[in-house]
PDB file of C-alpha atoms and ligand atoms in Angstrom:
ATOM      1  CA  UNK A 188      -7.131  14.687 -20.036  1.00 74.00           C
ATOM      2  CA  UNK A 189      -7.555  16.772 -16.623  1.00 90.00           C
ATOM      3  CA  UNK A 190      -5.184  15.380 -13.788  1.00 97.00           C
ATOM      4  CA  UNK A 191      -8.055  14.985 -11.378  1.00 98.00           C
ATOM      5  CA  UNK A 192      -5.950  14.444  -8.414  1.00 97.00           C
ATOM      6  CA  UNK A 193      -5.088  17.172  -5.529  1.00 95.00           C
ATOM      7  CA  UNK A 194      -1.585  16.113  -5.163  1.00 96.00           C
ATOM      8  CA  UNK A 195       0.964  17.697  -7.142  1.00 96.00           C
ATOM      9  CA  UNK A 196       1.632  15.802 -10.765  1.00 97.00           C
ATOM     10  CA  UNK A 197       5.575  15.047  -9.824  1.00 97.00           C
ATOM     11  CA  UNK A 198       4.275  13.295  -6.381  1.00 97.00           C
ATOM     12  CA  UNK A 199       6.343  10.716  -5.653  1.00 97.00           C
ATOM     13  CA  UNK A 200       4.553   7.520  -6.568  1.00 98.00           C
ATOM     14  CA  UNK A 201       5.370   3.618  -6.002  1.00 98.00           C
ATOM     15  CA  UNK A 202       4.503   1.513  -8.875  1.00 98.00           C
ATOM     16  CA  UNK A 203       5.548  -2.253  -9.408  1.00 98.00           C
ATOM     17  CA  UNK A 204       7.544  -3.138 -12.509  1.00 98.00           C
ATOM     18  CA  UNK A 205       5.158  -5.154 -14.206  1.00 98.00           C
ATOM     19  CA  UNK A 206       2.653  -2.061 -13.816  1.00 98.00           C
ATOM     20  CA  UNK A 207       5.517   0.283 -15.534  1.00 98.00           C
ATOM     21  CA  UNK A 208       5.621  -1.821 -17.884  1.00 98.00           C
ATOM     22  CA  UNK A 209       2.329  -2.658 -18.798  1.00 96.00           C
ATOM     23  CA  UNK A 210       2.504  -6.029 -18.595  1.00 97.00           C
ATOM     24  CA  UNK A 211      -0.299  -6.100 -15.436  1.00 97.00           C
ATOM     25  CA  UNK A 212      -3.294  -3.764 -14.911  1.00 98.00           C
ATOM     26  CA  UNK A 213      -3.234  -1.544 -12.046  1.00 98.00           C
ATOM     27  CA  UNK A 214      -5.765  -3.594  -9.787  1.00 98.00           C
ATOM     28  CA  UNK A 215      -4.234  -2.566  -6.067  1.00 98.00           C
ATOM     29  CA  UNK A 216      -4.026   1.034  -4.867  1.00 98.00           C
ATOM     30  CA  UNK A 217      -3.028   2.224  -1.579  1.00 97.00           C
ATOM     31  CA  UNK A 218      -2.278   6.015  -0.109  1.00 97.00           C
ATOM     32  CA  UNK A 219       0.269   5.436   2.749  1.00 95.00           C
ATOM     33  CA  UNK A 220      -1.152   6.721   6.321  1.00 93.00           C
ATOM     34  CA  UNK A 221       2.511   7.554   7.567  1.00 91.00           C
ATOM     35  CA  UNK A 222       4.002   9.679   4.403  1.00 91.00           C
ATOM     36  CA  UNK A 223       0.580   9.512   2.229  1.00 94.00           C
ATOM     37  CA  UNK A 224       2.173   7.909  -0.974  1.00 96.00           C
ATOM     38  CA  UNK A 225       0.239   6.458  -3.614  1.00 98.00           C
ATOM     39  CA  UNK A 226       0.681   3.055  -4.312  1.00 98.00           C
ATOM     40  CA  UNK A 227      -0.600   1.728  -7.546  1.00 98.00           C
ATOM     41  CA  UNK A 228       0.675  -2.111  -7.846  1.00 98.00           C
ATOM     42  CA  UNK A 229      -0.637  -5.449 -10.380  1.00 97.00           C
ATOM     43  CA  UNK A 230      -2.266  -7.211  -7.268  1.00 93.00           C
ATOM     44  CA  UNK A 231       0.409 -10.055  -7.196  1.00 94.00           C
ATOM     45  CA  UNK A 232       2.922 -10.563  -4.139  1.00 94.00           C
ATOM     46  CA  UNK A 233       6.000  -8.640  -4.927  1.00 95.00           C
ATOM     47  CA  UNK A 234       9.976  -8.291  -3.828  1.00 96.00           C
ATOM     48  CA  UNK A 235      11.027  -4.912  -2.948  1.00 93.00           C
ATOM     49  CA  UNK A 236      13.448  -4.947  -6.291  1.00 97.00           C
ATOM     50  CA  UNK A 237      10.028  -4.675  -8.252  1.00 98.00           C
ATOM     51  CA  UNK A 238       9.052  -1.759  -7.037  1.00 97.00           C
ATOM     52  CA  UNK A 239       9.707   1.661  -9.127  1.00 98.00           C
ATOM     53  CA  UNK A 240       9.297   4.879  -7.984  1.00 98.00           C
ATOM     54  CA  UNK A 241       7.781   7.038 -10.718  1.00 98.00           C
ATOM     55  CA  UNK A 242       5.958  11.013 -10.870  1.00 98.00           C
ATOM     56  CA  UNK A 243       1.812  10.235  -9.998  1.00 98.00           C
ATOM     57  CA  UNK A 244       1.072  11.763 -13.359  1.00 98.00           C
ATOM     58  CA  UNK A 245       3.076   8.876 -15.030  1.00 98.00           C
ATOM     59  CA  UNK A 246       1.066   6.438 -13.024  1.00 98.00           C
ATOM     60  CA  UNK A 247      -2.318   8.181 -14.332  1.00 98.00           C
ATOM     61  CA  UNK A 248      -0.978   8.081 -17.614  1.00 97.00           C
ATOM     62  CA  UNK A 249      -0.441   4.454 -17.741  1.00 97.00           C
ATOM     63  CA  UNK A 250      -4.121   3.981 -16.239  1.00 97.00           C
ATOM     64  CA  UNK A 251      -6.152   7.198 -16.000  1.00 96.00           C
ATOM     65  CA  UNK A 252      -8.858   5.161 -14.418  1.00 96.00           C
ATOM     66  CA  UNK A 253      -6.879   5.183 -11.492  1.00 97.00           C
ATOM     67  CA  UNK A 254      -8.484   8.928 -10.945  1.00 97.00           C
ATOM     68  CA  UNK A 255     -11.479   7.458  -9.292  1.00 96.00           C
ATOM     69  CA  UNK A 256      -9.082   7.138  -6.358  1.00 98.00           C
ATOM     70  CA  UNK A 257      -8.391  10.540  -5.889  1.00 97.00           C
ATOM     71  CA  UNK A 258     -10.708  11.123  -2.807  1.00 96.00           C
ATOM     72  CA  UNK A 259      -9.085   8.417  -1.369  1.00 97.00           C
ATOM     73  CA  UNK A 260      -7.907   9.276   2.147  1.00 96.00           C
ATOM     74  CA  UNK A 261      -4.403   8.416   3.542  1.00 96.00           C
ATOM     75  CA  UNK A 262      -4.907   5.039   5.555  1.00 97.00           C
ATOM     76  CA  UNK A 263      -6.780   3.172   3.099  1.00 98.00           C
ATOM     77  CA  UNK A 264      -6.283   1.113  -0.115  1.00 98.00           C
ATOM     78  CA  UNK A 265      -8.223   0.136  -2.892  1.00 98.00           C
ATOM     79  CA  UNK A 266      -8.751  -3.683  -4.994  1.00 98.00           C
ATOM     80  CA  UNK A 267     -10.547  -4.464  -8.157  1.00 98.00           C
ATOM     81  CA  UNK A 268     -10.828  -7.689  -9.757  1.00 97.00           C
ATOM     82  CA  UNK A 269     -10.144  -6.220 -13.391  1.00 96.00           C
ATOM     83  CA  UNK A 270     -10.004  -2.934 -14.863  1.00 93.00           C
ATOM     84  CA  UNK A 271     -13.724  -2.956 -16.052  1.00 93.00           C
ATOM     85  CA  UNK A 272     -14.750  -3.056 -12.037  1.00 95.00           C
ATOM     86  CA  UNK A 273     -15.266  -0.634  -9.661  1.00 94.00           C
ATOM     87  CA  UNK A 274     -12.486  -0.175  -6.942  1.00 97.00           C
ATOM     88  CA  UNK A 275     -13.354  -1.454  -3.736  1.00 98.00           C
ATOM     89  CA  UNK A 276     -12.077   0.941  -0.969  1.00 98.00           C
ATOM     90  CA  UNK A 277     -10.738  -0.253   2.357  1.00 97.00           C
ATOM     91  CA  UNK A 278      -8.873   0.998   5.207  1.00 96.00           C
ATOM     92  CA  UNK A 279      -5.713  -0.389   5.895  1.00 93.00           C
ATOM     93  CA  UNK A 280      -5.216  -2.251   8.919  1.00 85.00           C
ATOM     94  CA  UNK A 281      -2.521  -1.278  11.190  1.00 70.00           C
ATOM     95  CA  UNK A 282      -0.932  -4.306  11.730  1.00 63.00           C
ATOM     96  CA  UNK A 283      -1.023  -5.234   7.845  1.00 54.00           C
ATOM     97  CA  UNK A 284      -0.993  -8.593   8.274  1.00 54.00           C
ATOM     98  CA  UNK A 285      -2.762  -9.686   5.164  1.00 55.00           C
ATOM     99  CA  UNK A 286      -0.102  -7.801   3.320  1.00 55.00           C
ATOM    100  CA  UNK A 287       0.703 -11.556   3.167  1.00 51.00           C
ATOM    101  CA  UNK A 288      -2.094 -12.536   0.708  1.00 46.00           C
TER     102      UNK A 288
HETATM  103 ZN1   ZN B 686       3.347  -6.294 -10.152  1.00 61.75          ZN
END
């Protein structure tokens, strides 16, 4: 399978533990406006001890549909409601206050 993203395949790449370990699907995706990194998380609220950092080729390897993203500009993030739908882009509001969602 072709890595279909322009950043390199050892980017560094946030994932949340329950993504790493397959016990969620990847159904939130953000690329960071300040540093650009990907986030790819389970779409549940999260403490920072859940997060892993992994390569961005990992995280496509767990869920290659995450690919679709790859256009995705820095500043914006991306929901689904399940793997079978369609991302929904968005872009990310500065003040982030519905972080707490
Ligand atoms: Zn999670």
């Amino acid at each position: 399978m072709k890595f279909p993203f322009s950043d390199e395949p050892n980017t560094a790449t946030i994932v949340c533990c329950h993504v790493l370990e397959k016990n969620e699907p990847i159904l939130f995706a953000s690329h960071d406006e300040d540093d650009g990194m990907w986030q790819f998380l389970c779409g549940h609220t999260h403490e920072t001890d859940e997060a892993r950092i992994i390569s961005l080729l990992a995280a496509f390897e767990i869920d290659p549909s995450i690919g679709e993203l790859k256009d995705m500009p820095c500043g914006y993030y991306a929901t689904r409601e399940s793997i079978e739908d369609h991302w929904i882009v968005n872009k990310i509001h500065s003040n982030e206050g519905d972080l707490n969602e």
